[in-house]
Amino acid sequence: MVKSLKVKCIVTGKESLFSGDYLKKKIQEYISVENLEKLYISRDVKTLFKRGYGVPEIRNILNISEDIVSPEESIITQLEEKHKTNSLKVPTINENLSSFTYNKSDPEVEFFINKYIIKV
């Protein structure tokens, strides 16, 4: 049995390190170590799937580089069947601005947007 395992999310390329009981839980969830390595998706991706988004939308929302290869269509279908719901959540203007400001803005611009546009 493997003591620890570093696995990449197949949608984002983000690496996660699992060990101990949590690794055992993940292996049981994915049935085998091979499936875990082949089909693992991060918590962020799983949450967005549950909100009804597809892989292209998730990659766009999380600002995933085009350099990271998207999973094969058969794997995407498998993931969508397992995790996706039919209730597509339409993001509000505040959610769009928030994700933009926290990723790319200068502190002064972020302050302005938060104070005068979002009114946090």
XYZ file of N, CA, C and O in Angstrom:
480
model
N 0.841 -1.196 0.000
C 0.000 0.000 0.000
C 0.876 1.246 0.000
O 1.855 1.323 0.717
N 0.499 2.226 -0.779
C 1.222 3.478 -0.884
C 0.977 4.319 0.374
O -0.146 4.430 0.836
N 2.059 4.913 0.951
C 1.904 5.731 2.155
C 1.459 7.151 1.840
O 0.709 7.755 2.589
N 1.960 7.702 0.742
C 1.514 9.021 0.300
C 1.525 9.043 -1.223
O 2.227 8.276 -1.863
N 0.707 9.941 -1.763
C 0.549 9.984 -3.212
C 0.274 11.414 -3.642
O -0.579 12.088 -3.069
N 1.023 11.882 -4.636
C 0.799 13.199 -5.220
C 0.024 12.996 -6.517
O 0.456 12.266 -7.400
N -1.151 13.643 -6.592
C -2.050 13.447 -7.714
C -2.392 14.806 -8.335
O -2.613 15.772 -7.618
N -2.468 14.851 -9.666
C -2.843 16.072 -10.380
C -4.315 16.045 -10.738
O -4.830 15.021 -11.197
N -4.965 17.186 -10.561
C -6.345 17.345 -11.020
C -6.324 17.319 -12.545
O -5.531 18.029 -13.168
N -7.201 16.534 -13.145
C -7.171 16.385 -14.600
C -7.777 17.594 -15.316
O -7.599 17.741 -16.516
N -8.469 18.470 -14.582
C -9.055 19.660 -15.195
C -8.144 20.872 -15.038
O -7.931 21.622 -15.976
N -7.569 21.050 -13.842
C -6.781 22.254 -13.565
C -5.277 22.038 -13.590
O -4.522 22.991 -13.709
N -4.837 20.806 -13.408
C -3.401 20.529 -13.314
C -2.848 20.772 -11.919
O -1.663 20.573 -11.668
N -3.703 21.181 -10.990
C -3.288 21.450 -9.614
C -2.951 20.133 -8.906
O -3.705 19.169 -8.979
N -1.798 20.122 -8.227
C -1.375 18.901 -7.542
C -1.866 18.885 -6.092
O -1.896 19.915 -5.428
N -2.232 17.707 -5.633
C -2.643 17.494 -4.248
C -1.853 16.312 -3.704
O -1.626 15.334 -4.410
N -1.473 16.409 -2.451
C -0.733 15.334 -1.783
C -1.654 14.684 -0.764
O -2.195 15.365 0.105
N -1.834 13.384 -0.894
C -2.669 12.625 0.035
C -1.805 11.633 0.783
O -0.892 11.043 0.213
N -2.131 11.440 2.055
C -1.433 10.430 2.843
C -2.356 9.934 3.950
O -3.397 10.524 4.226
N -1.964 8.837 4.559
C -2.681 8.295 5.713
C -4.111 7.898 5.409
O -4.433 7.363 4.350
N -4.988 8.189 6.386
C -6.391 7.804 6.281
C -7.099 8.504 5.124
O -7.975 7.933 4.483
N -6.715 9.758 4.871
C -7.359 10.489 3.779
C -7.026 9.844 2.430
O -7.890 9.771 1.553
N -5.805 9.369 2.260
C -5.433 8.663 1.035
C -6.275 7.396 0.888
O -6.794 7.106 -0.197
N -6.432 6.651 1.978
C -7.262 5.436 1.931
C -8.694 5.772 1.518
O -9.303 5.074 0.715
N -9.228 6.873 2.077
C -10.585 7.305 1.758
C -10.702 7.647 0.266
O -11.670 7.268 -0.391
N -9.707 8.359 -0.267
C -9.726 8.740 -1.683
C -9.613 7.513 -2.593
O -10.287 7.434 -3.621
N -8.769 6.563 -2.202
C -8.631 5.335 -2.996
C -9.945 4.564 -2.993
O -10.373 4.053 -4.030
N -10.626 4.496 -1.849
C -11.931 3.834 -1.797
C -12.956 4.572 -2.662
O -13.759 3.952 -3.351
N -12.916 5.911 -2.616
C -13.850 6.712 -3.407
C -13.663 6.476 -4.900
O -14.628 6.381 -5.657
N -12.399 6.354 -5.343
C -12.096 6.164 -6.766
C -11.882 4.695 -7.135
O -11.540 4.391 -8.268
N -12.011 3.785 -6.168
C -11.945 2.331 -6.321
C -10.523 1.788 -6.435
O -10.233 0.738 -5.920
N -9.618 2.510 -7.082
C -8.234 2.057 -7.190
C -7.293 3.252 -7.307
O -7.728 4.359 -7.618
N -6.002 3.005 -7.081
C -4.995 4.054 -7.217
C -4.937 4.528 -8.667
O -4.811 5.739 -8.935
N -5.073 3.597 -9.603
C -5.033 3.950 -11.030
C -6.174 4.889 -11.392
O -5.979 5.873 -12.107
N -7.386 4.589 -10.909
C -8.532 5.466 -11.169
C -8.343 6.824 -10.515
O -8.734 7.846 -11.078
N -7.777 6.841 -9.318
C -7.520 8.103 -8.619
C -6.597 8.978 -9.458
O -6.852 10.164 -9.664
N -5.530 8.385 -9.989
C -4.585 9.147 -10.808
C -5.194 9.557 -12.153
O -4.881 10.616 -12.681
N -6.092 8.743 -12.674
C -6.676 8.985 -13.988
C -7.867 9.946 -13.944
O -8.079 10.718 -14.890
N -8.637 9.947 -12.835
C -9.897 10.685 -12.788
C -9.985 11.740 -11.687
O -11.041 12.348 -11.504
N -8.906 12.001 -10.958
C -8.978 12.918 -9.814
C -9.307 14.347 -10.247
O -8.745 14.870 -11.191
N -10.273 14.948 -9.537
C -10.572 16.368 -9.707
C -10.500 17.035 -8.341
O -10.848 16.449 -7.327
N -10.020 18.275 -8.328
C -9.849 19.005 -7.072
C -11.204 19.422 -6.499
O -12.228 19.377 -7.180
N -11.191 19.861 -5.267
C -12.413 20.279 -4.582
C -13.073 21.448 -5.314
O -14.292 21.502 -5.428
N -12.253 22.405 -5.807
C -12.801 23.554 -6.536
C -13.588 23.090 -7.755
O -14.695 23.577 -8.016
N -13.017 22.174 -8.502
C -13.655 21.664 -9.718
C -14.929 20.903 -9.357
O -15.970 21.081 -9.999
N -14.859 20.083 -8.315
C -16.026 19.306 -7.898
C -17.180 20.234 -7.501
O -18.334 20.011 -7.869
N -16.857 21.324 -6.796
C -17.875 22.294 -6.384
C -18.524 22.936 -7.598
O -19.756 23.078 -7.657
N -17.717 23.318 -8.573
C -18.263 23.949 -9.777
C -19.075 22.960 -10.612
O -20.082 23.338 -11.215
N -18.670 21.684 -10.648
C -19.483 20.657 -11.308
C -20.850 20.571 -10.648
O -21.873 20.509 -11.326
N -20.871 20.566 -9.317
C -22.137 20.461 -8.589
C -23.028 21.671 -8.825
O -24.247 21.580 -8.716
N -22.426 22.812 -9.161
C -23.205 24.013 -9.475
C -23.723 23.999 -10.900
O -24.436 24.900 -11.317
N -23.318 22.995 -11.675
C -23.853 22.839 -13.018
C -22.936 23.264 -14.144
O -23.334 23.233 -15.303
N -21.716 23.672 -13.852
C -20.792 24.101 -14.895
C -20.139 22.907 -15.577
O -19.951 21.863 -14.970
N -19.755 23.076 -16.836
C -19.020 22.067 -17.580
C -17.525 22.364 -17.525
O -17.108 23.406 -17.019
N -16.727 21.469 -18.080
C -15.269 21.610 -18.037
C -14.779 22.917 -18.676
O -13.963 23.616 -18.088
N -15.267 23.311 -19.872
C -14.772 24.571 -20.443
C -15.065 25.782 -19.550
O -14.211 26.658 -19.380
N -16.276 25.818 -18.970
C -16.632 26.926 -18.089
C -15.777 26.926 -16.825
O -15.330 27.979 -16.366
N -15.531 25.743 -16.269
C -14.712 25.626 -15.060
C -13.302 26.108 -15.338
O -12.725 26.865 -14.548
N -12.739 25.696 -16.462
C -11.379 26.126 -16.808
C -11.324 27.645 -16.986
O -10.353 28.284 -16.616
N -12.382 28.224 -17.524
C -12.450 29.672 -17.695
C -12.586 30.382 -16.346
O -11.883 31.359 -16.079
N -13.470 29.907 -15.495
C -13.702 30.514 -14.179
C -12.435 30.486 -13.334
O -12.099 31.455 -12.656
N -11.706 29.371 -13.375
C -10.501 29.212 -12.555
C -9.228 29.724 -13.247
O -8.134 29.538 -12.723
N -9.392 30.382 -14.394
C -8.262 30.960 -15.138
C -7.155 29.942 -15.419
O -5.985 30.199 -15.149
N -7.539 28.800 -15.967
C -6.580 27.743 -16.276
C -5.898 28.054 -17.603
O -6.553 28.372 -18.591
N -4.597 27.964 -17.612
C -3.798 28.245 -18.797
C -4.132 27.266 -19.920
O -4.456 26.103 -19.676
N -4.030 27.745 -21.146
C -4.254 26.889 -22.315
C -3.175 25.812 -22.436
O -3.348 24.834 -23.152
N -2.038 26.013 -21.753
C -0.948 25.033 -21.791
C -1.348 23.708 -21.144
O -0.822 22.657 -21.491
N -2.255 23.775 -20.179
C -2.705 22.564 -19.479
C -3.761 21.892 -20.344
O -4.792 22.472 -20.671
N -3.484 20.671 -20.729
C -4.341 19.925 -21.660
C -5.654 19.553 -20.978
O -5.680 19.080 -19.848
N -6.738 19.768 -21.697
C -8.063 19.390 -21.204
C -8.211 17.876 -21.278
O -7.647 17.234 -22.167
N -8.985 17.278 -20.358
C -9.164 15.819 -20.390
C -9.893 15.362 -21.656
O -10.575 16.143 -22.304
N -9.753 14.072 -21.954
C -10.431 13.483 -23.110
C -11.942 13.570 -22.931
O -12.446 13.614 -21.807
N -12.651 13.568 -24.046
C -14.114 13.699 -24.026
C -14.789 12.577 -23.224
O -15.754 12.809 -22.504
N -14.270 11.355 -23.324
C -14.868 10.239 -22.585
C -14.727 10.439 -21.075
O -15.641 10.128 -20.308
N -13.596 10.990 -20.663
C -13.383 11.254 -19.230
C -14.272 12.397 -18.772
O -14.863 12.349 -17.687
N -14.425 13.433 -19.604
C -15.306 14.554 -19.268
C -16.735 14.057 -19.081
O -17.409 14.422 -18.120
N -17.185 13.197 -19.978
C -18.535 12.632 -19.881
C -18.702 11.850 -18.579
O -19.715 11.989 -17.892
N -17.699 11.066 -18.243
C -17.722 10.284 -17.004
C -17.829 11.204 -15.789
O -18.614 10.956 -14.873
N -17.033 12.269 -15.770
C -17.055 13.217 -14.653
C -18.395 13.929 -14.551
O -18.929 14.100 -13.455
N -18.926 14.350 -15.688
C -20.204 15.060 -15.683
C -21.336 14.168 -15.188
O -22.197 14.615 -14.448
N -21.319 12.897 -15.577
C -22.347 11.966 -15.101
C -22.266 11.796 -13.587
O -23.285 11.686 -12.913
N -21.059 11.777 -13.069
C -20.868 11.533 -11.637
C -21.152 12.780 -10.788
O -21.753 12.682 -9.724
N -20.735 13.960 -11.264
C -20.756 15.141 -10.409
C -21.707 16.255 -10.818
O -22.146 17.027 -9.975
N -21.998 16.384 -12.098
C -22.722 17.561 -12.575
C -24.208 17.471 -12.279
O -24.824 16.433 -12.407
N -24.782 18.618 -11.874
C -26.224 18.723 -11.703
C -26.764 19.578 -12.840
O -26.016 20.222 -13.558
N -28.072 19.624 -12.973
C -28.673 20.371 -14.076
C -28.963 21.822 -13.732
O -29.476 22.555 -14.556
N -28.678 22.246 -12.525
C -29.006 23.613 -12.128
C -27.807 24.529 -12.339
O -26.990 24.699 -11.450
N -27.721 25.108 -13.531
C -26.625 26.019 -13.844
C -26.841 27.319 -13.083
O -27.872 27.964 -13.218
N -25.882 27.671 -12.283
C -25.963 28.901 -11.500
C -25.381 30.026 -12.339
O -24.240 29.971 -12.757
N -26.170 31.041 -12.564
C -25.698 32.189 -13.319
C -25.005 33.132 -12.347
O -25.617 33.596 -11.387
N -23.710 33.404 -12.566
C -23.003 34.275 -11.642
C -23.507 35.708 -11.716
O -23.893 36.182 -12.783
N -23.522 36.379 -10.583
C -23.940 37.774 -10.536
C -22.765 38.657 -10.924
O -21.625 38.216 -10.974
N -23.057 39.921 -11.164
C -22.002 40.866 -11.525
C -20.978 40.972 -10.397
O -19.783 41.070 -10.633
N -21.434 40.904 -9.138
C -20.505 40.989 -8.013
C -19.554 39.803 -7.969
O -18.382 39.960 -7.680
N -20.048 38.600 -8.250
C -19.184 37.421 -8.261
C -18.143 37.533 -9.369
O -16.986 37.209 -9.163
N -18.565 38.012 -10.537
C -17.616 38.182 -11.630
C -16.559 39.220 -11.285
O -15.379 39.018 -11.525
N -16.970 40.344 -10.729
C -16.016 41.381 -10.350
C -15.099 40.904 -9.239
O -13.906 41.186 -9.247
N -15.640 40.162 -8.276
C -14.827 39.676 -7.160
C -13.726 38.754 -7.644
O -12.574 38.897 -7.249
N -14.071 37.805 -8.512
C -13.041 36.885 -8.976
C -12.006 37.623 -9.818
O -10.832 37.316 -9.777
N -12.434 38.639 -10.544
C -11.493 39.417 -11.344
C -10.583 40.247 -10.450
O -9.381 40.247 -10.601
N -11.153 40.947 -9.492
C -10.347 41.849 -8.667
C -9.364 41.088 -7.800
O -8.254 41.544 -7.609
N -9.739 39.969 -7.286
C -8.841 39.252 -6.397
C -7.722 38.546 -7.162
O -6.702 38.224 -6.599
N -7.913 38.340 -8.446
C -6.874 37.665 -9.218
C -5.866 38.609 -9.847
O -4.714 38.272 -9.985
N -6.310 39.822 -10.249
C -5.454 40.593 -11.129
C -5.287 42.073 -10.783
O -4.567 42.754 -11.477
N -5.959 42.616 -9.785
C -5.964 44.060 -9.592
C -4.889 44.568 -8.644
O -4.442 43.872 -7.754
N -4.524 45.829 -8.856
C -3.671 46.539 -7.918
C -4.470 46.793 -6.648
O -5.699 46.845 -6.688
N -3.804 47.002 -5.512
C -4.534 47.274 -4.270
C -5.455 48.490 -4.373
O -6.564 48.473 -3.851
N -5.000 49.549 -5.071
C -5.830 50.749 -5.198
C -7.094 50.478 -6.023
O -8.181 50.922 -5.680
N -6.929 49.713 -7.101
C -8.072 49.386 -7.949
C -9.031 48.471 -7.192
O -10.245 48.652 -7.236
N -8.488 47.510 -6.482
C -9.317 46.605 -5.687
C -10.114 47.382 -4.648
O -11.308 47.159 -4.462
N -9.462 48.328 -3.972
C -10.129 49.157 -2.970
C -11.276 49.936 -3.614
O -12.383 49.979 -3.100
N -11.012 50.559 -4.767
C -12.027 51.340 -5.461
C -13.232 50.472 -5.830
O -14.375 50.839 -5.587
N -12.960 49.309 -6.424
C -14.053 48.425 -6.839
C -14.850 47.953 -5.628
O -16.082 47.967 -5.637
N -14.147 47.546 -4.566
C -14.847 47.075 -3.370
C -15.667 48.175 -2.715
O -16.783 47.946 -2.265
N -15.134 49.394 -2.670
C -15.806 50.478 -1.965
C -16.949 51.064 -2.776
O -18.034 51.314 -2.247
N -16.734 51.305 -4.067
C -17.709 52.048 -4.849
C -18.591 51.197 -5.775
O -19.677 51.594 -6.133
N -18.111 50.023 -6.156
C -18.913 49.200 -7.074
C -19.578 48.054 -6.329
O -20.792 47.882 -6.392
N -18.798 47.267 -5.603
C -19.343 46.129 -4.873
C -19.932 46.576 -3.534
O -20.887 46.013 -3.041
N -19.333 47.589 -2.945
C -19.779 48.141 -1.649
C -19.714 47.094 -0.553
O -20.679 46.814 0.127
N -18.523 46.497 -0.415
C -18.294 45.478 0.610
C -18.164 46.128 1.950
O -17.522 47.098 2.156
